[in-house]
Amino acid sequence: MHIADATLAVIILWTFIFVYAVAASIDFGAGFWSMLYMNRGKLGASEMANRYLSPSWEVTNVFIVLIVVSLYSFFPGANDILGSTLLLPGSVILLLLAFRSAFLVFSHSAVEKYRRVLTVISGMSGVMIPALLILVLPVTHGTFIHAVNGVKLLDFSTLFMSLSFYAFTGFAITNTLYLSSLLLADYARVAGDQEAYRVYRKSAIGLGPFTLLMAVMIVVALQNDADWLFLRLQGNFFWLLLAVFAFLLGYLALFYSKKGKAKPGVPRASVVLTIVQYLLAGYAYGKAHYPYIVYPYVTVAQGFTDPNTFRALSISYLIGLMLLLPGFIFFWKMFMADHRYIRADKDSVDDRGNK
Amino acid sequence: MSHTLIARSFFGTTMGFHIIFATLGVGIPLMILAAELLYQRTGDRDYSVMARRWTKGFAVLLGIGIPTGTIAGVQLMLLWPGFMTFVGKVISLPFQIELYAFFIEALFMSIYVYAYDRLRPWQRIASVSLVTLGAMASAVLITNVHTFEDTPAGFKLVDGRIMDVHPWQAFMNPSFVDQAVHVAVSAFMTGAFFIATIAAYKMLKQRDYIRIYTFHRKALMLSLAVGGIFSVLTALNGHETAQGVAQWNPEKLAAAEGLFETRTHAPLAIGGYVSEKDQDVKYALKIPGMLSFLAGNRFDARVKGLNDFPRDEWPPLFIHVLFNGMVGIGFLLLALSVIGFIWNKILRRPAFPKIMMWGFVASGPLAILGIEFGWIFACTGRQPWVIYRVMRTEEAVTGAGHLAGLFTLFLAVYIVLLIAALLVLYFLFRRHPVANDLPPSSGKPESL
């Protein structure tokens, strides 16, 4: 089957967005948990989040640049409308991102007295970022764009008054916290820190149903605010159903207990199934959204770059991927799979529950 | 201020703030690498301590360098959609490849910092090398887009439509190699002098403690060696780069040197300011024939003057001051390195006189100032074009408003971040003085 270059490009772009959405949810969520549990005196859980976050936030941050660069490389025809509609929300995101990253780094180097306030600023701004980032989606639905003197701008008052606004931001925040607590539960299990595991499992159990509720609210909001998308989404009902199924399995895996194991739950399975859920729902949403980048102003074909440029970019992607893959694998081994790192300086202090 | 001017000031401020950290982000890893290599070679623990302490400071700088870089990358699209539409079609390769460089830098920076104790020496050196390489590559690649703006290539414009695109030809545009080398070597120079500043200052403050004094003296000698090498390279390559400007963007050189009439034996004007009314550089020291010689390697080379170009295509004339500032600082740093070398290696004097020490203290901030002058000169000197003779800056700017308010907001945030970073660095090193890190007695005892 022949796939048009523009379609291939949008699949690559959507894949990057998906990878970033997962990585960033964990990243921003970990920042939030680290803050929350530091303030509540659950230092083991807070430390666990930091241990994940310290080496990974920088790598995660590159992905957001990757998305923006891929967007303007692949679909320069969408720059005008995205640039003008997203100027304000984009700027707010950038400022939050600056506070979040800078104060995250500073909090590691700061004296005890200021560490708390730096962590709070970083944690709070971090959890607001996904809520704003996801608003790019309803913007591309077209409903909230109006033209002033020929310039397409975002109609903020309509956006704030819409159900879409609340459904999408609510979805982003609950899922950020849900996915990150699942991953940190798994991380805690690898570390053998039972107390941190208990804390994160509990958070995940509390949050799970809300993520599903928010997903349902998005569907309702689409029916209100973006009829075209809602109708097209109905054609992908099967994928959405599978997504709900994956969610339920992932959630139930938190309660499954093997014989002989004291603590219930298979967090690794929950993480994987939840990511599968996003993959299925993301596929359904993307397919319904296609071929529009911004409805009804720019389609994938209209916004597409020069074919020669696309070819050169594709080759650079392949070479870049081959060069980077060993680096990513080494990174994974060092921080996600090396017990010496994940357990570091916990053996003597917090490891009572272990063995 | 016009809409375009606000947008330019806005983006210029972001870049002006970012390049401080970006430049140090290229230069300091090289110093860390040098210290790691010296440690392996000499077994002197002091160099290992240096590498670790510089890494701690560098991590704080990254806390600003990374988010401001992200801001710059996204603001390109938010503020200059017209330009980025063009970029997306013709010159998006360097942006894309730059991302791989970012990934390499981010991955191995984390590995170097957080897996330090689990790495073998060669793995440490490999990690820092990759961080340096990644940082340098991203500087070179973003310069690639800048040189495309100066010397666009690899496409045709037919009735305003972009045709016949060759991305690699666009990438290998004529001014790329010279300017990329210029950015890389000047960043290495700046990183070294930044370290020299700290080391020299500490030596002046801590004369009484021989052990600590010796530590900082080693750091100073290392940074002067690296800074010296790269200041020579920066000067040599700067000459090449200037000749490129003469060839490809003659009105930029004419404005930089205040040359109004095209002529042979053109003089080099040092200092002063360019007056359009008088058609001259006022209060400048003029070296006869030198501009011709620098631009074309012979005193009777013809250099184009501003009057050969339409008035509305002249760059602003104040770039003369920026150009002088950049070159002046470059030569000052070169002189500092050469005198330091002669003093220490040829005259074999053990200690530098106080005035030279204060010169070293000033070298880091001066180098950063030189970088600022250079970038503002390069970008302002291209005006009124965003892409030379292809797209004017006002054609590139966003149609959306609110820029002045956003500009103020971002400016305030940059100031807050800068102050916070300085405070964090101050407290970090005050709480962990070098005396705590130094092994009781390391290496060969050194006589002063």
Coordinates of C-alpha atoms in Angstrom, one line a residue, chain B residues 47-398:
Chain B
Y47 CA 42.0 17.9 38.5
S48 CA 39.3 15.4 39.4
V49 CA 38.0 17.8 42.1
M50 CA 38.0 20.6 39.5
A51 CA 36.0 18.5 37.1
R52 CA 33.4 17.7 39.7
R53 CA 33.1 21.2 41.0
W54 CA 32.7 22.7 37.5
T55 CA 30.1 20.1 36.7
K56 CA 28.1 21.1 39.8
G57 CA 28.2 24.8 38.7
F58 CA 27.5 23.8 35.1
A59 CA 24.4 21.8 36.1
V60 CA 23.0 25.1 37.7
L61 CA 23.7 27.0 34.4
L62 CA 21.9 24.2 32.5
G63 CA 18.8 24.9 34.6
I64 CA 18.6 28.2 32.7
G65 CA 20.2 27.2 29.4
I66 CA 17.8 24.4 28.6
P67 CA 14.5 26.2 29.3
T68 CA 15.6 29.4 27.5
G69 CA 16.7 27.3 24.6
T70 CA 13.3 25.7 24.5
I71 CA 11.8 29.2 24.7
A72 CA 13.9 30.4 21.8
G73 CA 13.0 27.4 19.6
V74 CA 9.3 27.8 20.2
Q75 CA 9.3 31.6 20.0
L76 CA 10.7 31.3 16.5
M77 CA 7.4 29.9 15.5
L78 CA 5.2 32.1 17.7
L79 CA 6.9 35.4 16.7
W80 CA 8.1 34.7 13.2
P81 CA 5.6 32.4 11.4
G82 CA 6.4 33.9 8.0
F83 CA 10.1 33.2 8.4
M84 CA 9.5 29.7 9.8
T85 CA 7.3 28.8 6.9
F86 CA 10.2 29.5 4.7
V87 CA 12.6 27.7 7.0
G88 CA 10.3 24.7 7.2
K89 CA 10.4 24.3 3.4
V90 CA 14.1 24.9 2.8
I91 CA 16.4 24.9 5.8
S92 CA 14.7 22.7 8.5
L93 CA 17.6 20.1 8.3
P94 CA 19.9 21.8 10.8
F95 CA 17.0 22.2 13.3
Q96 CA 16.3 18.5 13.0
I97 CA 19.9 17.4 13.3
E98 CA 20.3 19.8 16.2
L99 CA 17.8 17.7 18.1
Y100 CA 20.0 14.7 17.9
A101 CA 22.8 16.8 19.3
F102 CA 20.5 17.9 22.1
F103 CA 19.7 14.2 22.9
I104 CA 23.3 13.2 22.9
E105 CA 24.1 16.1 25.2
A106 CA 21.2 15.4 27.6
L107 CA 21.7 11.7 27.8
F108 CA 25.4 11.8 28.5
M109 CA 25.2 14.8 30.8
S110 CA 22.9 12.8 33.0
I111 CA 25.1 9.7 32.7
Y112 CA 28.2 11.7 33.6
V113 CA 26.5 13.4 36.6
Y114 CA 24.3 10.7 38.0
A115 CA 26.2 7.6 37.1
Y116 CA 29.7 9.0 37.8
D117 CA 30.5 6.5 40.5
R118 CA 29.5 3.6 38.3
L119 CA 31.5 4.6 35.3
R120 CA 35.0 3.5 34.5
P121 CA 37.5 6.4 33.8
W122 CA 37.3 5.9 30.0
Q123 CA 33.5 5.9 30.2
R124 CA 33.6 9.2 32.1
I125 CA 35.9 10.7 29.5
A126 CA 33.7 9.4 26.7
S127 CA 30.6 10.8 28.4
V128 CA 32.1 14.3 28.8
S129 CA 33.5 14.2 25.2
L130 CA 30.0 13.4 23.9
V131 CA 28.5 16.2 26.0
T132 CA 31.1 18.6 24.5
L133 CA 30.5 17.3 21.1
G134 CA 26.7 17.5 21.4
A135 CA 26.9 21.1 22.8
M136 CA 29.3 22.2 20.0
A137 CA 27.2 20.5 17.3
S138 CA 24.0 22.3 18.5
A139 CA 25.8 25.6 18.4
V140 CA 27.2 24.9 14.9
L141 CA 23.8 23.8 13.6
I142 CA 21.9 26.8 14.9
T143 CA 24.6 28.9 13.3
N144 CA 23.8 27.1 10.1
V145 CA 20.3 28.6 10.1
H146 CA 21.8 32.0 10.8
T147 CA 24.3 31.7 7.9
F148 CA 21.5 30.7 5.6
E149 CA 19.8 34.0 6.5
D150 CA 23.0 35.8 5.5
T151 CA 23.7 33.8 2.4
P152 CA 20.6 31.9 1.3
A153 CA 21.1 29.0 -1.1
G154 CA 19.5 25.8 -2.3
F155 CA 16.2 27.1 -3.7
K156 CA 14.7 29.3 -6.4
L157 CA 12.0 31.9 -6.1
V158 CA 9.5 31.9 -9.0
D159 CA 6.8 34.5 -8.7
G160 CA 7.2 34.5 -4.9
R161 CA 6.9 30.7 -4.7
I162 CA 9.7 28.5 -3.4
M163 CA 10.8 26.0 -6.1
D164 CA 13.6 23.6 -6.8
V165 CA 14.6 23.0 -3.2
H166 CA 17.9 21.3 -2.4
P167 CA 18.1 21.0 1.4
W168 CA 21.8 20.0 1.5
Q169 CA 22.8 22.9 -0.8
A170 CA 20.9 25.2 1.6
F171 CA 22.8 23.6 4.5
M172 CA 26.2 24.1 2.8
N173 CA 25.5 27.8 2.2
P174 CA 28.6 29.9 1.4
S175 CA 29.1 31.5 4.8
F176 CA 28.4 28.4 6.9
V177 CA 31.9 26.9 7.6
D178 CA 33.6 30.2 8.6
Q179 CA 30.9 31.4 10.9
A180 CA 30.3 28.0 12.4
V181 CA 34.0 27.7 13.3
H182 CA 33.8 31.2 14.6
V183 CA 30.9 30.4 17.0
A184 CA 32.5 27.1 18.2
V185 CA 36.0 28.4 18.9
S186 CA 34.8 31.6 20.5
A187 CA 32.5 29.5 22.8
F188 CA 35.5 27.3 23.8
M189 CA 37.5 30.5 24.5
T190 CA 34.6 32.0 26.6
G191 CA 34.2 28.8 28.7
A192 CA 38.0 28.9 29.5
F193 CA 38.1 32.5 30.4
F194 CA 35.0 32.1 32.5
I195 CA 37.0 29.6 34.6
A196 CA 40.0 31.9 34.5
T197 CA 37.8 34.6 36.1
I198 CA 36.9 32.4 39.0
A199 CA 40.3 30.9 39.5
A200 CA 42.1 34.3 39.4
Y201 CA 39.6 35.9 41.8
K202 CA 40.0 33.1 44.3
M203 CA 43.8 33.3 44.1
L204 CA 43.6 37.1 44.9
K205 CA 41.3 36.4 47.8
Q206 CA 43.0 33.4 49.3
R207 CA 46.7 34.2 49.3
D208 CA 47.2 32.8 52.8
Y209 CA 46.1 29.2 52.2
I210 CA 48.8 27.6 50.1
R211 CA 46.9 24.4 49.5
I212 CA 43.8 26.2 48.1
Y213 CA 45.9 28.8 46.3
T214 CA 47.7 26.0 44.5
F215 CA 44.5 24.4 43.5
H216 CA 43.2 27.6 41.9
R217 CA 46.5 28.2 40.3
K218 CA 46.3 24.9 38.5
A219 CA 42.8 25.8 37.3
L220 CA 44.0 29.2 36.1
M221 CA 46.9 27.7 34.2
L222 CA 44.7 25.2 32.6
S223 CA 42.1 27.8 31.6
L224 CA 44.7 30.2 30.3
A225 CA 46.2 27.4 28.1
V226 CA 42.8 26.5 26.6
G227 CA 41.7 30.1 26.4
G228 CA 45.0 31.1 24.8
I229 CA 44.7 28.4 22.1
F230 CA 41.1 29.3 21.3
S231 CA 41.6 33.0 21.3
V232 CA 44.3 32.6 18.7
L233 CA 42.0 30.4 16.6
T234 CA 39.1 32.9 17.1
A235 CA 41.3 35.8 15.8
L236 CA 42.5 33.8 12.8
N237 CA 39.1 32.6 11.9
G238 CA 37.6 36.0 12.6
H239 CA 39.7 37.4 9.7
E240 CA 38.2 34.7 7.4
T241 CA 34.7 35.5 8.6
A242 CA 35.2 39.2 7.9
Q243 CA 36.3 38.4 4.4
G244 CA 33.2 36.4 3.9
V245 CA 31.1 39.3 5.1
A246 CA 33.0 41.5 2.6
Q247 CA 32.2 39.1 -0.2
W248 CA 28.6 38.0 0.6
N249 CA 27.1 40.9 2.6
P250 CA 29.1 44.0 1.5
E251 CA 26.7 46.5 3.0
K252 CA 27.1 44.9 6.4
L253 CA 30.9 45.4 6.3
A254 CA 30.4 49.0 4.9
A255 CA 28.1 49.9 7.8
A256 CA 30.4 48.1 10.3
E257 CA 33.3 50.3 9.1
G258 CA 31.4 53.4 8.2
L259 CA 32.5 53.4 4.6
F260 CA 30.2 55.5 2.4
E261 CA 32.0 55.7 -0.9
T262 CA 33.2 52.6 -2.8
R263 CA 37.0 52.9 -3.0
T264 CA 40.4 51.3 -3.1
H265 CA 42.9 51.8 -0.2
A266 CA 39.9 52.0 2.2
P267 CA 40.9 52.9 5.8
L268 CA 40.1 50.8 8.8
A269 CA 38.2 53.0 11.3
I270 CA 38.7 52.1 15.0
G271 CA 36.4 53.7 17.6
G272 CA 34.2 56.7 17.0
Y273 CA 30.7 56.7 15.6
V274 CA 29.3 56.7 12.1
S275 CA 27.6 59.9 11.0
E276 CA 25.4 59.7 7.9
K277 CA 25.3 63.5 7.8
D278 CA 29.0 63.8 7.6
Q279 CA 29.4 60.6 5.5
D280 CA 32.2 59.7 7.8
V281 CA 33.3 57.9 11.0
K282 CA 33.7 60.7 13.6
Y283 CA 36.5 60.6 16.2
A284 CA 37.9 57.4 14.9
L285 CA 41.5 56.3 14.6
K286 CA 42.0 55.5 10.9
I287 CA 44.6 53.1 9.5
P288 CA 45.0 53.9 5.8
G289 CA 44.4 51.1 3.4
M290 CA 43.9 48.6 6.2
L291 CA 40.2 47.8 5.4
S292 CA 41.1 47.1 1.8
F293 CA 43.9 44.8 3.0
L294 CA 41.7 42.9 5.4
A295 CA 38.8 42.5 3.0
G296 CA 40.8 41.6 -0.1
N297 CA 44.4 40.9 1.0
R298 CA 45.8 43.9 -0.9
F299 CA 45.8 47.6 -0.2
D300 CA 44.3 48.5 -3.6
A301 CA 41.4 46.1 -3.2
R302 CA 38.0 47.8 -3.9
V303 CA 35.6 47.9 -0.9
K304 CA 32.0 48.7 -1.6
G305 CA 30.6 51.7 0.3
L306 CA 27.0 52.2 1.6
N307 CA 26.1 54.7 -1.1
D308 CA 26.1 51.9 -3.6
F309 CA 23.1 50.4 -2.0
P310 CA 19.5 51.7 -1.8
R311 CA 19.0 53.7 1.5
D312 CA 16.2 51.4 2.7
E313 CA 18.6 48.4 2.5
W314 CA 21.2 49.9 4.8
P315 CA 21.8 48.2 8.1
P316 CA 21.6 50.5 11.2
L317 CA 24.9 52.4 11.4
F318 CA 25.4 51.8 15.1
I319 CA 26.7 48.3 14.3
H320 CA 30.1 50.0 13.9
V321 CA 30.3 50.2 17.7
L322 CA 29.3 46.6 18.1
F323 CA 31.8 45.4 15.6
N324 CA 34.5 47.4 17.3
G325 CA 33.5 46.1 20.6
M326 CA 33.7 42.5 19.5
V327 CA 37.0 42.8 17.7
G328 CA 38.5 44.9 20.5
I329 CA 37.6 42.4 23.2
G330 CA 38.9 39.6 21.0
F331 CA 42.3 41.3 20.7
L332 CA 42.4 42.2 24.4
L333 CA 41.9 38.5 25.3
L334 CA 44.5 37.4 22.8
A335 CA 47.0 39.9 24.3
L336 CA 46.2 38.7 27.8
S337 CA 46.9 35.1 26.8
V338 CA 50.1 35.9 24.9
I339 CA 51.5 38.1 27.7
G340 CA 50.5 35.4 30.2
F341 CA 52.3 32.7 28.2
I342 CA 55.4 34.8 27.8
W343 CA 55.4 35.7 31.5
N344 CA 55.0 32.2 32.7
K345 CA 56.7 30.0 30.1
I346 CA 59.4 32.2 28.7
L347 CA 60.3 34.5 31.5
R348 CA 59.5 31.7 33.9
R349 CA 58.1 34.0 36.6
P350 CA 56.2 31.9 39.2
A351 CA 53.5 34.5 40.0
F352 CA 51.6 37.0 37.9
P353 CA 51.6 40.6 38.9
K354 CA 48.4 41.9 40.4
I355 CA 47.3 43.9 37.4
M356 CA 47.4 40.8 35.2
M357 CA 45.5 38.9 37.8
W358 CA 42.7 41.5 37.6
G359 CA 42.9 41.2 33.8
F360 CA 42.2 37.5 34.2
V361 CA 39.4 38.2 36.5
A362 CA 37.9 40.5 33.9
S363 CA 38.4 38.0 31.0
G364 CA 35.3 35.9 31.5
P365 CA 32.7 38.7 31.6
L366 CA 34.6 40.4 28.7
A367 CA 34.4 37.2 26.6
I368 CA 30.7 37.0 27.2
L369 CA 30.3 40.7 26.3
G370 CA 32.2 40.0 23.1
I371 CA 29.9 37.1 22.3
E372 CA 26.9 39.4 22.8
F373 CA 28.4 42.2 20.6
G374 CA 29.2 39.6 17.9
W375 CA 25.7 38.1 17.8
I376 CA 23.9 41.5 17.9
F377 CA 26.2 42.8 15.2
A378 CA 25.6 39.7 13.0
C379 CA 21.8 39.9 13.3
T380 CA 21.3 43.6 13.3
G381 CA 23.8 44.0 10.5
R382 CA 21.5 41.9 8.3
Q383 CA 18.5 44.2 8.7
P384 CA 16.2 45.0 7.0
W385 CA 16.4 41.4 5.9
V386 CA 15.5 38.3 7.8
I387 CA 16.7 36.3 4.8
Y388 CA 19.2 38.4 2.8
R389 CA 17.5 40.0 -0.2
V390 CA 14.7 37.3 -0.1
M391 CA 12.5 38.2 2.9
R392 CA 12.2 41.4 4.9
T393 CA 11.8 41.2 8.6
E394 CA 8.4 42.8 8.7
E395 CA 7.1 40.1 6.2
A396 CA 8.1 37.5 8.8
V397 CA 6.5 38.8 11.9
T398 CA 3.3 37.4 13.5

